[in-house]
mmCIF file of C-alpha atoms in Angstrom:
data_model
loop_
_atom_site.group_PDB
_atom_site.id
_atom_site.type_symbol
_atom_site.label_atom_id
_atom_site.label_comp_id
_atom_site.label_asym_id
_atom_site.label_seq_id
_atom_site.Cartn_x
_atom_site.Cartn_y
_atom_site.Cartn_z
ATOM 1 C CA UNK A 211 -21.210 -19.909 3.200
ATOM 2 C CA UNK A 212 -19.666 -16.823 4.610
ATOM 3 C CA UNK A 213 -20.598 -13.620 2.483
ATOM 4 C CA UNK A 214 -17.384 -11.104 2.307
ATOM 5 C CA UNK A 215 -17.794 -7.590 1.450
ATOM 6 C CA UNK A 216 -14.064 -6.463 -0.638
ATOM 7 C CA UNK A 217 -13.612 -2.497 -0.035
ATOM 8 C CA UNK A 218 -10.784 -0.617 -2.386
ATOM 9 C CA UNK A 219 -10.174 2.468 -3.715
ATOM 10 C CA UNK A 220 -8.365 3.250 -7.246
ATOM 11 C CA UNK A 221 -5.271 4.992 -6.442
ATOM 12 C CA UNK A 222 -2.603 3.447 -7.729
ATOM 13 C CA UNK A 223 -2.740 -0.069 -8.045
ATOM 14 C CA UNK A 224 -1.605 -1.004 -4.817
ATOM 15 C CA UNK A 225 -4.873 -1.132 -3.419
ATOM 16 C CA UNK A 226 -7.396 -3.143 -5.870
ATOM 17 C CA UNK A 227 -4.186 -5.607 -6.235
ATOM 18 C CA UNK A 228 -4.071 -6.268 -2.765
ATOM 19 C CA UNK A 229 -8.001 -6.076 -2.514
ATOM 20 C CA UNK A 230 -8.045 -8.921 -5.418
ATOM 21 C CA UNK A 231 -5.371 -10.988 -3.965
ATOM 22 C CA UNK A 232 -7.407 -11.325 -0.968
ATOM 23 C CA UNK A 233 -10.361 -12.189 -3.037
ATOM 24 C CA UNK A 234 -8.446 -15.368 -4.276
ATOM 25 C CA UNK A 235 -7.355 -16.134 -1.227
ATOM 26 C CA UNK A 236 -10.516 -16.431 0.598
ATOM 27 C CA UNK A 237 -12.309 -17.983 -2.189
ATOM 28 C CA UNK A 238 -9.370 -20.657 -1.446
ATOM 29 C CA UNK A 239 -9.835 -21.342 1.566
ATOM 30 C CA UNK A 240 -13.777 -22.234 2.185
ATOM 31 C CA UNK A 241 -17.351 -22.008 0.791
ATOM 32 C CA UNK A 242 -17.459 -18.259 1.066
ATOM 33 C CA UNK A 243 -18.901 -15.534 -1.322
ATOM 34 C CA UNK A 244 -16.972 -12.924 -2.043
ATOM 35 C CA UNK A 245 -17.357 -8.889 -3.568
ATOM 36 C CA UNK A 246 -15.338 -6.320 -4.544
ATOM 37 C CA UNK A 247 -16.645 -2.475 -5.104
ATOM 38 C CA UNK A 248 -15.073 0.264 -5.357
ATOM 39 C CA UNK A 249 -16.193 2.445 -2.939
ATOM 40 C CA UNK A 250 -15.956 5.586 -4.959
ATOM 41 C CA UNK A 251 -16.412 4.496 -8.546
ATOM 42 C CA UNK A 252 -19.463 3.278 -6.948
ATOM 43 C CA UNK A 253 -20.660 5.592 -4.647
ATOM 44 C CA UNK A 254 -19.675 9.050 -5.371
ATOM 45 C CA UNK A 255 -19.428 11.163 -8.297
ATOM 46 C CA UNK A 256 -17.229 10.992 -11.187
ATOM 47 C CA UNK A 257 -15.408 13.918 -10.116
ATOM 48 C CA UNK A 258 -14.284 12.237 -6.619
ATOM 49 C CA UNK A 259 -13.204 8.999 -8.069
ATOM 50 C CA UNK A 260 -11.011 10.714 -10.611
ATOM 51 C CA UNK A 261 -9.602 12.952 -8.091
ATOM 52 C CA UNK A 262 -8.522 9.703 -6.136
ATOM 53 C CA UNK A 263 -6.984 8.388 -8.811
ATOM 54 C CA UNK A 264 -6.008 10.745 -11.754
ATOM 55 C CA UNK A 265 -5.521 14.009 -9.234
ATOM 56 C CA UNK A 266 -3.416 11.981 -7.274
ATOM 57 C CA UNK A 267 -1.162 10.595 -9.985
ATOM 58 C CA UNK A 268 -0.520 14.285 -11.236
ATOM 59 C CA UNK A 269 0.081 15.334 -8.027
ATOM 60 C CA UNK A 270 2.993 12.145 -7.674
ATOM 61 C CA UNK A 271 4.493 12.504 -10.756
ATOM 62 C CA UNK A 272 4.403 16.373 -11.901
ATOM 63 C CA UNK A 273 3.390 17.884 -8.670
ATOM 64 C CA UNK A 274 5.429 16.360 -5.979
ATOM 65 C CA UNK A 275 6.647 19.522 -3.609
ATOM 66 C CA UNK A 276 3.220 20.217 -3.494
ATOM 67 C CA UNK A 277 1.703 16.830 -2.740
ATOM 68 C CA UNK A 278 4.358 16.307 0.216
ATOM 69 C CA UNK A 279 3.518 20.142 2.117
ATOM 70 C CA UNK A 280 0.053 18.657 2.184
ATOM 71 C CA UNK A 281 0.930 15.310 3.303
ATOM 72 C CA UNK A 282 3.108 16.773 6.352
ATOM 73 C CA UNK A 283 0.460 19.055 6.786
ATOM 74 C CA UNK A 284 -2.067 16.688 7.748
ATOM 75 C CA UNK A 285 0.157 13.968 9.204
ATOM 76 C CA UNK A 286 0.654 16.881 12.168
ATOM 77 C CA UNK A 287 -3.417 16.838 12.608
ATOM 78 C CA UNK A 288 -4.886 16.632 16.078
ATOM 79 C CA UNK A 289 -6.321 13.167 15.948
ATOM 80 C CA UNK A 290 -9.478 14.806 17.685
ATOM 81 C CA UNK A 291 -10.122 16.642 14.403
ATOM 82 C CA UNK A 292 -10.875 13.178 12.654
ATOM 83 C CA UNK A 293 -15.084 13.955 11.879
ATOM 84 C CA UNK A 294 -13.813 16.999 10.691
ATOM 85 C CA UNK A 295 -10.679 16.170 7.903
ATOM 86 C CA UNK A 296 -10.893 17.184 4.541
ATOM 87 C CA UNK A 297 -11.801 12.706 3.724
ATOM 88 C CA UNK A 298 -14.798 13.407 5.674
ATOM 89 C CA UNK A 299 -16.853 15.551 2.488
ATOM 90 C CA UNK A 300 -15.814 12.507 0.111
ATOM 91 C CA UNK A 301 -16.413 9.599 1.997
ATOM 92 C CA UNK A 302 -20.128 11.187 3.000
ATOM 93 C CA UNK A 303 -21.321 10.765 -0.816
ATOM 94 C CA UNK A 304 -20.644 7.110 -0.412
ATOM 95 C CA UNK A 305 -22.535 6.225 2.423
ATOM 96 C CA UNK A 306 -26.085 6.128 0.867
ATOM 97 C CA UNK A 307 -24.797 3.797 -1.435
ATOM 98 C CA UNK A 308 -22.876 1.711 1.382
ATOM 99 C CA UNK A 309 -25.421 1.224 3.329
ATOM 100 C CA UNK A 310 -27.473 -0.356 0.775
ATOM 101 C CA UNK A 311 -24.762 -2.548 -0.422
ATOM 102 C CA UNK A 312 -24.683 -3.805 3.095
ATOM 103 C CA UNK A 313 -28.405 -4.432 3.676
ATOM 104 C CA UNK A 314 -28.960 -6.093 0.412
ATOM 105 C CA UNK A 315 -25.514 -8.135 -0.163
ATOM 106 C CA UNK A 316 -25.759 -8.867 4.356
ATOM 107 C CA UNK A 317 -21.910 -10.020 4.644
ATOM 108 C CA UNK A 318 -20.465 -11.356 7.726
ATOM 109 C CA UNK A 319 -17.207 -9.117 7.345
ATOM 110 C CA UNK A 320 -16.461 -6.412 5.174
ATOM 111 C CA UNK A 321 -12.714 -5.739 4.678
ATOM 112 C CA UNK A 322 -11.297 -2.357 3.505
ATOM 113 C CA UNK A 323 -7.687 -1.714 1.343
ATOM 114 C CA UNK A 324 -7.927 1.516 1.665
ATOM 115 C CA UNK A 325 -8.344 4.455 4.473
ATOM 116 C CA UNK A 326 -11.608 5.636 3.182
ATOM 117 C CA UNK A 327 -13.163 2.662 3.545
ATOM 118 C CA UNK A 328 -12.137 2.729 7.549
ATOM 119 C CA UNK A 329 -14.034 6.295 7.655
ATOM 120 C CA UNK A 330 -16.778 5.222 5.178
ATOM 121 C CA UNK A 331 -17.243 2.795 8.328
ATOM 122 C CA UNK A 332 -16.292 3.921 10.824
ATOM 123 C CA UNK A 333 -19.764 6.786 9.957
ATOM 124 C CA UNK A 334 -21.758 5.117 9.284
ATOM 125 C CA UNK A 335 -21.258 3.207 12.918
ATOM 126 C CA UNK A 336 -21.525 6.476 14.318
ATOM 127 C CA UNK A 337 -25.597 6.227 13.536
ATOM 128 C CA UNK A 338 -26.004 2.028 12.279
ATOM 129 C CA UNK A 339 -25.211 -0.699 14.517
ATOM 130 C CA UNK A 340 -24.063 -3.398 11.254
ATOM 131 C CA UNK A 341 -23.974 -6.601 12.135
ATOM 132 C CA UNK A 342 -21.212 -7.853 10.346
ATOM 133 C CA UNK A 343 -17.473 -7.639 11.524
ATOM 134 C CA UNK A 344 -15.381 -4.637 9.973
ATOM 135 C CA UNK A 345 -11.368 -4.830 9.300
ATOM 136 C CA UNK A 346 -9.016 -2.562 7.433
ATOM 137 C CA UNK A 347 -5.029 -2.843 5.925
ATOM 138 C CA UNK A 348 -2.853 -0.465 6.189
ATOM 139 C CA UNK A 349 -0.440 -1.551 3.401
ATOM 140 C CA UNK A 350 1.676 1.389 3.880
ATOM 141 C CA UNK A 351 4.755 1.597 6.937
ATOM 142 C CA UNK A 352 3.389 3.957 8.477
ATOM 143 C CA UNK A 353 0.123 5.795 9.883
ATOM 144 C CA UNK A 354 -0.574 8.193 6.651
ATOM 145 C CA UNK A 355 -2.614 11.525 6.894
ATOM 146 C CA UNK A 356 -6.878 10.428 8.015
ATOM 147 C CA UNK A 357 -6.895 6.991 9.578
ATOM 148 C CA UNK A 358 -7.621 8.388 12.503
ATOM 149 C CA UNK A 359 -10.944 8.922 10.808
ATOM 150 C CA UNK A 360 -10.859 5.000 10.682
ATOM 151 C CA UNK A 361 -11.070 4.457 14.722
ATOM 152 C CA UNK A 362 -14.376 2.655 14.020
ATOM 153 C CA UNK A 363 -13.877 -0.954 12.566
ATOM 154 C CA UNK A 364 -13.464 -3.678 14.503
ATOM 155 C CA UNK A 365 -9.845 -4.503 13.289
ATOM 156 C CA UNK A 366 -7.196 -2.503 12.223
ATOM 157 C CA UNK A 367 -4.008 -4.902 10.488
ATOM 158 C CA UNK A 368 -0.770 -3.080 10.381
ATOM 159 C CA UNK A 369 2.713 -3.639 9.732
ATOM 160 C CA UNK A 370 3.961 -4.691 12.821
ATOM 161 C CA UNK A 371 4.100 -3.889 16.532
ATOM 162 C CA UNK A 372 6.552 -1.020 15.895
ATOM 163 C CA UNK A 373 3.030 0.940 14.880
ATOM 164 C CA UNK A 374 0.920 -0.191 18.129
ATOM 165 C CA UNK A 375 1.699 3.143 19.964
ATOM 166 C CA UNK A 376 1.272 5.628 17.194
ATOM 167 C CA UNK A 377 -2.447 3.853 16.770
ATOM 168 C CA UNK A 378 -2.703 4.532 20.714
ATOM 169 C CA UNK A 379 -1.639 7.498 20.276
ATOM 170 C CA UNK A 380 -4.510 8.231 17.530
ATOM 171 C CA UNK A 381 -7.472 7.736 18.796
ATOM 172 C CA UNK A 382 -7.293 3.046 17.778
ATOM 173 C CA UNK A 383 -7.385 0.895 21.101
ATOM 174 C CA UNK A 384 -5.183 -1.949 21.729
ATOM 175 C CA UNK A 385 -7.510 -4.908 20.748
ATOM 176 C CA UNK A 386 -8.015 -3.501 17.197
ATOM 177 C CA UNK A 387 -5.032 -3.525 16.307
ATOM 178 C CA UNK A 388 -3.500 -6.824 14.806
ATOM 179 C CA UNK A 389 0.358 -6.273 13.125
ATOM 180 C CA UNK A 390 0.070 -9.061 11.002
ATOM 181 C CA UNK A 391 1.610 -7.342 8.024
ATOM 182 C CA UNK A 392 0.538 -6.745 4.029
ATOM 183 C CA UNK A 393 -1.381 -8.605 2.559
ATOM 184 C CA UNK A 394 0.455 -9.309 -0.563
ATOM 185 C CA UNK A 395 1.020 -12.578 -3.765
ATOM 186 C CA UNK A 396 2.334 -15.062 -1.631
ATOM 187 C CA UNK A 397 4.646 -16.177 -4.228
ATOM 188 C CA UNK A 398 7.075 -13.696 -3.116
ATOM 189 C CA UNK A 399 7.662 -15.977 -0.030
ATOM 190 C CA UNK A 400 8.628 -19.080 -2.641
ATOM 191 C CA UNK A 401 12.306 -19.748 -2.521
ATOM 192 C CA UNK A 402 14.091 -20.168 -5.464
ATOM 193 C CA UNK A 403 17.704 -20.839 -6.617
ATOM 194 C CA UNK A 404 18.757 -17.243 -8.515
ATOM 195 C CA UNK A 405 21.197 -19.116 -10.664
ATOM 196 C CA UNK A 406 18.137 -21.599 -11.730
ATOM 197 C CA UNK A 407 16.033 -18.387 -12.016
ATOM 198 C CA UNK A 408 18.877 -16.306 -13.984
ATOM 199 C CA UNK A 409 19.008 -19.254 -16.590
ATOM 200 C CA UNK A 410 15.896 -19.287 -17.389
ATOM 201 C CA UNK A 411 14.939 -15.791 -18.222
ATOM 202 C CA UNK A 412 18.246 -15.910 -20.625
ATOM 203 C CA UNK A 413 21.069 -14.708 -18.010
ATOM 204 C CA UNK A 414 23.755 -15.290 -17.105
ATOM 205 C CA UNK A 415 23.668 -16.922 -13.392
ATOM 206 C CA UNK A 416 27.099 -15.922 -11.604
ATOM 207 C CA UNK A 417 26.528 -11.569 -13.027
ATOM 208 C CA UNK A 418 25.517 -9.134 -10.844
ATOM 209 C CA UNK A 419 22.485 -8.099 -11.489
ATOM 210 C CA UNK A 420 19.837 -5.100 -10.258
ATOM 211 C CA UNK A 421 16.310 -4.782 -10.964
ATOM 212 C CA UNK A 422 14.395 -1.718 -11.978
ATOM 213 C CA UNK A 423 10.989 -1.373 -11.679
ATOM 214 C CA UNK A 424 8.964 1.651 -13.213
ATOM 215 C CA UNK A 425 5.524 0.785 -11.715
ATOM 216 C CA UNK A 426 2.381 1.784 -13.476
ATOM 217 C CA UNK A 427 3.816 4.438 -15.416
ATOM 218 C CA UNK A 428 3.132 7.704 -12.999
ATOM 219 C CA UNK A 429 7.085 7.643 -11.251
ATOM 220 C CA UNK A 430 8.607 10.884 -13.486
ATOM 221 C CA UNK A 431 12.324 10.081 -11.635
ATOM 222 C CA UNK A 432 12.386 6.131 -13.437
ATOM 223 C CA UNK A 433 13.688 7.100 -16.609
ATOM 224 C CA UNK A 434 16.284 8.985 -14.891
ATOM 225 C CA UNK A 435 17.578 6.497 -13.029
ATOM 226 C CA UNK A 436 17.966 3.872 -15.188
ATOM 227 C CA UNK A 437 20.007 5.998 -17.265
ATOM 228 C CA UNK A 438 21.947 6.716 -14.507
ATOM 229 C CA UNK A 439 22.227 2.600 -13.189
ATOM 230 C CA UNK A 440 23.599 2.670 -16.587
ATOM 231 C CA UNK A 441 26.365 5.125 -16.879
ATOM 232 C CA UNK A 442 27.225 3.635 -13.428
ATOM 233 C CA UNK A 443 28.054 0.386 -14.491
ATOM 234 C CA UNK A 444 29.974 1.307 -16.797
ATOM 235 C CA UNK A 445 33.074 -0.378 -17.242
ATOM 236 C CA UNK A 446 31.311 -3.223 -15.018
ATOM 237 C CA UNK A 447 30.015 -6.400 -16.046
ATOM 238 C CA UNK A 448 26.463 -6.802 -14.812
ATOM 239 C CA UNK A 449 22.677 -7.595 -15.654
ATOM 240 C CA UNK A 450 19.541 -5.228 -15.398
ATOM 241 C CA UNK A 451 16.112 -6.078 -15.287
ATOM 242 C CA UNK A 452 13.704 -4.039 -16.794
ATOM 243 C CA UNK A 453 10.369 -3.555 -15.936
ATOM 244 C CA UNK A 454 8.858 -1.371 -17.392
ATOM 245 C CA UNK A 455 4.687 -2.090 -16.482
ATOM 246 C CA UNK A 456 2.713 -0.515 -18.475
ATOM 247 C CA UNK A 457 4.877 1.638 -19.822
ATOM 248 C CA UNK A 458 5.172 0.925 -23.266
ATOM 249 C CA UNK A 459 6.529 3.904 -24.692
ATOM 250 C CA UNK A 460 9.152 3.924 -22.345
ATOM 251 C CA UNK A 461 9.575 -0.204 -23.614
ATOM 252 C CA UNK A 462 9.855 0.455 -27.453
ATOM 253 C CA UNK A 463 12.834 2.920 -26.263
ATOM 254 C CA UNK A 464 14.714 0.977 -24.280
ATOM 255 C CA UNK A 465 14.125 -1.700 -27.189
ATOM 256 C CA UNK A 466 16.260 0.431 -29.540
ATOM 257 C CA UNK A 467 18.884 1.565 -27.120
ATOM 258 C CA UNK A 468 22.475 -0.072 -27.158
ATOM 259 C CA UNK A 469 24.636 -0.567 -23.776
ATOM 260 C CA UNK A 470 28.481 -0.567 -23.385
ATOM 261 C CA UNK A 471 30.357 -4.179 -23.382
ATOM 262 C CA UNK A 472 29.770 -5.660 -20.273
ATOM 263 C CA UNK A 473 26.199 -4.443 -19.580
ATOM 264 C CA UNK A 474 22.705 -6.825 -20.620
ATOM 265 C CA UNK A 475 19.292 -5.351 -20.372
ATOM 266 C CA UNK A 476 16.631 -7.668 -19.604
ATOM 267 C CA UNK A 477 13.517 -5.256 -20.856
ATOM 268 C CA UNK A 478 10.643 -6.305 -20.033
ATOM 269 C CA UNK A 479 7.366 -5.103 -20.626
ATOM 270 C CA UNK A 480 4.190 -6.140 -18.067
ATOM 271 C CA UNK A 481 4.295 -8.547 -16.595
ATOM 272 C CA UNK A 482 1.844 -11.281 -13.803
ATOM 273 C CA UNK A 483 5.105 -12.443 -11.974
ATOM 274 C CA UNK A 484 6.806 -10.339 -10.844
ATOM 275 C CA UNK A 485 8.347 -12.250 -7.981
ATOM 276 C CA UNK A 486 10.171 -14.241 -10.229
ATOM 277 C CA UNK A 487 12.248 -11.845 -11.984
ATOM 278 C CA UNK A 488 13.443 -10.660 -8.197
ATOM 279 C CA UNK A 489 13.715 -13.953 -7.279
ATOM 280 C CA UNK A 490 16.495 -13.414 -10.494
ATOM 281 C CA UNK A 491 18.171 -9.965 -8.481
ATOM 282 C CA UNK A 492 20.846 -8.935 -6.084
ATOM 283 C CA UNK A 493 18.943 -5.886 -5.335
ATOM 284 C CA UNK A 494 16.654 -3.724 -6.794
ATOM 285 C CA UNK A 495 15.285 -0.169 -7.691
ATOM 286 C CA UNK A 496 11.953 1.196 -7.277
ATOM 287 C CA UNK A 497 9.206 3.275 -6.121
ATOM 288 C CA UNK A 498 8.872 2.750 -2.436
ATOM 289 C CA UNK A 499 5.171 2.453 -2.412
ATOM 290 C CA UNK A 500 4.220 -0.299 0.907
ATOM 291 C CA UNK A 501 3.115 -3.181 -1.233
ATOM 292 C CA UNK A 502 5.907 -3.379 -3.866
ATOM 293 C CA UNK A 503 8.434 -3.205 -0.940
ATOM 294 C CA UNK A 504 6.957 -6.165 1.128
ATOM 295 C CA UNK A 505 7.581 -8.259 -2.150
ATOM 296 C CA UNK A 506 11.080 -7.556 -2.144
ATOM 297 C CA UNK A 507 10.993 -7.730 1.622
ATOM 298 C CA UNK A 508 9.383 -10.934 0.929
ATOM 299 C CA UNK A 509 12.250 -11.765 -1.808
ATOM 300 C CA UNK A 510 14.796 -11.031 0.586
ATOM 301 C CA UNK A 511 16.656 -8.981 -2.181
ATOM 302 C CA UNK A 512 18.214 -5.697 -0.897
ATOM 303 C CA UNK A 513 16.972 -2.296 -1.759
ATOM 304 C CA UNK A 514 18.860 0.647 -3.079
ATOM 305 C CA UNK A 515 16.187 3.885 -3.307
ATOM 306 C CA UNK A 516 15.596 7.873 -4.541
ATOM 307 C CA UNK A 517 15.087 9.485 -2.163
ATOM 308 C CA UNK A 518 13.361 12.168 -4.049
ATOM 309 C CA UNK A 519 9.855 10.236 -3.303
ATOM 310 C CA UNK A 520 6.326 11.401 -1.952
ATOM 311 C CA UNK A 521 4.949 11.313 1.184
ATOM 312 C CA UNK A 522 4.175 7.762 2.015
ATOM 313 C CA UNK A 523 7.093 6.708 0.238
ATOM 314 C CA UNK A 524 9.363 8.697 1.969
ATOM 315 C CA UNK A 525 8.162 7.897 5.314
ATOM 316 C CA UNK A 526 8.573 4.000 4.072
ATOM 317 C CA UNK A 527 11.508 4.825 3.578
ATOM 318 C CA UNK A 528 13.186 6.317 6.624
ATOM 319 C CA UNK A 529 11.144 3.224 8.291
ATOM 320 C CA UNK A 530 13.285 0.576 6.468
ATOM 321 C CA UNK A 531 16.710 2.367 6.289
ATOM 322 C CA UNK A 532 16.093 2.392 9.968
ATOM 323 C CA UNK A 533 15.986 -1.143 9.546
ATOM 324 C CA UNK A 534 19.152 -2.468 7.964
ATOM 325 C CA UNK A 535 17.377 -3.584 4.241
ATOM 326 C CA UNK A 536 17.670 -0.100 2.175
ATOM 327 C CA UNK A 537 20.335 1.993 1.394
ATOM 328 C CA UNK A 538 19.503 5.338 -0.335
ATOM 329 C CA UNK A 539 20.780 7.824 -2.519
ATOM 330 C CA UNK A 540 20.305 11.628 -4.009
ATOM 331 C CA UNK A 541 21.454 11.691 -7.363
ATOM 332 C CA UNK A 542 23.365 9.881 -9.929
ATOM 333 C CA UNK A 543 27.149 10.396 -7.445
ATOM 334 C CA UNK A 544 25.489 8.809 -5.150
ATOM 335 C CA UNK A 545 23.398 6.137 -6.950
ATOM 336 C CA UNK A 546 27.005 5.422 -8.218
ATOM 337 C CA UNK A 547 28.692 4.874 -5.283
ATOM 338 C CA UNK A 548 25.935 3.014 -3.659
ATOM 339 C CA UNK A 549 25.625 0.966 -6.245
ATOM 340 C CA UNK A 550 28.815 -0.218 -6.979
ATOM 341 C CA UNK A 551 29.187 -0.294 -2.705
ATOM 342 C CA UNK A 552 26.815 -3.092 -3.211
ATOM 343 C CA UNK A 553 28.886 -5.703 -5.949
ATOM 344 C CA UNK A 554 32.224 -4.973 -4.177
ATOM 345 C CA UNK A 555 31.360 -6.075 -0.429
ATOM 346 C CA UNK A 556 29.051 -8.976 -1.007
ATOM 347 C CA UNK A 557 28.879 -9.478 2.798
ATOM 348 C CA UNK A 558 27.130 -6.322 2.984
ATOM 349 C CA UNK A 559 24.545 -7.771 0.176
ATOM 350 C CA UNK A 560 23.873 -11.038 3.034
ATOM 351 C CA UNK A 561 23.376 -8.985 5.807
ATOM 352 C CA UNK A 562 20.798 -6.849 4.324
ATOM 353 C CA UNK A 563 19.048 -9.710 3.425
ATOM 354 C CA UNK A 564 19.340 -11.378 6.572
ATOM 355 C CA UNK A 565 17.563 -8.321 8.051
ATOM 356 C CA UNK A 566 14.661 -8.857 5.702
ATOM 357 C CA UNK A 567 13.456 -11.970 7.859
ATOM 358 C CA UNK A 568 11.832 -10.922 10.586
ATOM 359 C CA UNK A 569 9.347 -8.909 8.557
ATOM 360 C CA UNK A 570 8.465 -11.892 6.124
ATOM 361 C CA UNK A 571 5.043 -12.645 6.906
ATOM 362 C CA UNK A 572 2.657 -14.891 4.878
ATOM 363 C CA UNK A 573 0.243 -12.109 5.799
ATOM 364 C CA UNK A 574 -2.965 -12.563 3.031
ATOM 365 C CA UNK A 575 -3.065 -16.443 3.890
ATOM 366 C CA UNK A 576 -3.435 -15.535 7.638
ATOM 367 C CA UNK A 577 -5.678 -12.840 6.908
ATOM 368 C CA UNK A 578 -7.468 -15.109 5.209
ATOM 369 C CA UNK A 579 -7.635 -17.248 8.090
ATOM 370 C CA UNK A 580 -8.694 -14.428 10.446
ATOM 371 C CA UNK A 581 -11.893 -12.744 8.599
ATOM 372 C CA UNK A 582 -12.814 -15.829 8.074
ATOM 373 C CA UNK A 583 -12.910 -16.857 11.003
ATOM 374 C CA UNK A 584 -14.775 -14.264 12.557
ATOM 375 C CA UNK A 585 -18.798 -14.943 13.378
ATOM 376 C CA UNK A 586 -21.532 -14.863 10.767
ATOM 377 C CA UNK A 587 -24.162 -11.801 11.159
ATOM 378 C CA UNK A 588 -27.555 -11.508 11.962
ATOM 379 C CA UNK A 589 -29.488 -9.486 10.340
ATOM 380 C CA UNK A 590 -32.370 -9.797 11.822
ATOM 381 C CA UNK A 591 -33.046 -6.393 13.264
ATOM 382 C CA UNK A 592 -30.969 -4.642 10.455
ATOM 383 C CA UNK A 593 -33.359 -2.815 8.423
ATOM 384 C CA UNK A 594 -33.145 -4.448 4.826
ATOM 385 C CA UNK A 595 -35.112 -1.647 3.232
ATOM 386 C CA UNK A 596 -33.105 1.572 3.653
ATOM 387 C CA UNK A 597 -34.621 3.128 0.390
ATOM 388 C CA UNK A 598 -37.064 5.462 2.326
ATOM 389 C CA UNK A 599 -33.821 6.315 4.831
ATOM 390 C CA UNK A 600 -31.733 9.485 4.706
ATOM 391 C CA UNK A 601 -28.692 7.883 5.346
ATOM 392 C CA UNK A 602 -25.952 11.081 4.575
ATOM 393 C CA UNK A 603 -27.761 13.075 6.293
ATOM 394 C CA UNK A 604 -28.217 10.500 9.725
ATOM 395 C CA UNK A 605 -24.773 10.348 8.684
ATOM 396 C CA UNK A 606 -24.049 14.339 8.475
ATOM 397 C CA UNK A 607 -25.338 14.755 11.260
ATOM 398 C CA UNK A 608 -23.863 12.524 13.685
ATOM 399 C CA UNK A 609 -20.808 13.589 11.953
ATOM 400 C CA UNK A 610 -21.020 17.488 13.343
ATOM 401 C CA UNK A 611 -22.651 16.377 16.788
ATOM 402 C CA UNK A 612 -18.927 13.906 17.318
ATOM 403 C CA UNK A 613 -17.075 16.548 16.293
ATOM 404 C CA UNK A 614 -18.771 18.680 18.773
ATOM 405 C CA UNK A 615 -18.062 15.912 21.235
ATOM 406 C CA UNK A 616 -14.048 15.832 19.942
ATOM 407 C CA UNK A 617 -12.966 18.848 20.183
ATOM 408 C CA UNK A 618 -15.232 19.330 23.952
ATOM 409 C CA UNK A 619 -12.806 16.639 25.417
ATOM 410 C CA UNK A 620 -9.938 18.055 23.691
ATOM 411 C CA UNK A 621 -9.924 21.480 25.407
ATOM 412 C CA UNK A 622 -11.473 19.601 29.239
ATOM 413 C CA UNK A 623 -7.335 17.694 28.613
ATOM 414 C CA UNK A 624 -6.050 21.104 27.658
ATOM 415 C CA UNK A 625 -7.395 22.781 30.575
ATOM 416 C CA UNK A 626 -6.725 19.762 33.365
#
């Protein structure tokens, strides 16, 4: 029986959702023992764990301009600074616990859904010869800051071939890069008759239907977008599916609202079956995190996205606008122009839907098979009782030495 250790980080919902999805798929695929660890909650301080999730949510929800400034700054950071980038101080607090977990559980493969896992494994491998294979997934359509610090893993699962050159510039080798896509719920790949799904949901079968998803409730602009959409559709017959997620306050607020004749709103609270509602939609308005984007792509649903986004979501939007699967808007006026355009131009909707086809992939099942195809690890010469080892001190020293080497190489390269 193979053992798989999955590393995740609670920073929004996507990383944990992918971790759980991969665990389910791996356990379906064969005799395997799978363990999920939240890297920061398990091995670091409560403060670091809070910053990754609560601090992130405050930053993107309340301080987006400040978040974007930091994001832009660190995206421009030189790859040779990988061993002294700001994430390293956080990761260093996890290496003792992670090393002991590896020595105790003895996984054949370690898979991570967050770049923190990639960095932690890269740092440990500066000192220790880990017997297991190490694999990480990028869950956005961009290489966000600090991915350059994770170059020591065995395999990096990237969204598509488009990102190979960028990864190589950041220090990855071509043989590490596997363009399998983003692992999301593969129910989104199921093709369902739109009219039948609408009938099942109590909607009219032949009426234009827009879907709005509020995500985890940290998207400060969602309420305004919903109201702008309702206003834009005034005078037109249309249906809106509103997914509130865990935002109970907004669900109750919408329940009390009255809408103009011709507009029907299906107000949905938390659901674990987003793919069903996506099957009923002609267009989706949503945040633009990589996992939710991929779910929409898998359903071949055109997207209409606000440009008021943060960091990685802005980059996701730029990339997919170039691919022709997304339209965007800056304000309520542009939202109205774009939604009416989509209503009046069914050929455009069809074209956008067809352009999603090259991106639709069975990533979760393919990645599970790739993970299970890795050889069993031999822990015969690995220290299985590391209580006396000063892992953090050893890794900290190795990081300083590696940083000196990288900076020296960068200087020599400039002289040439």
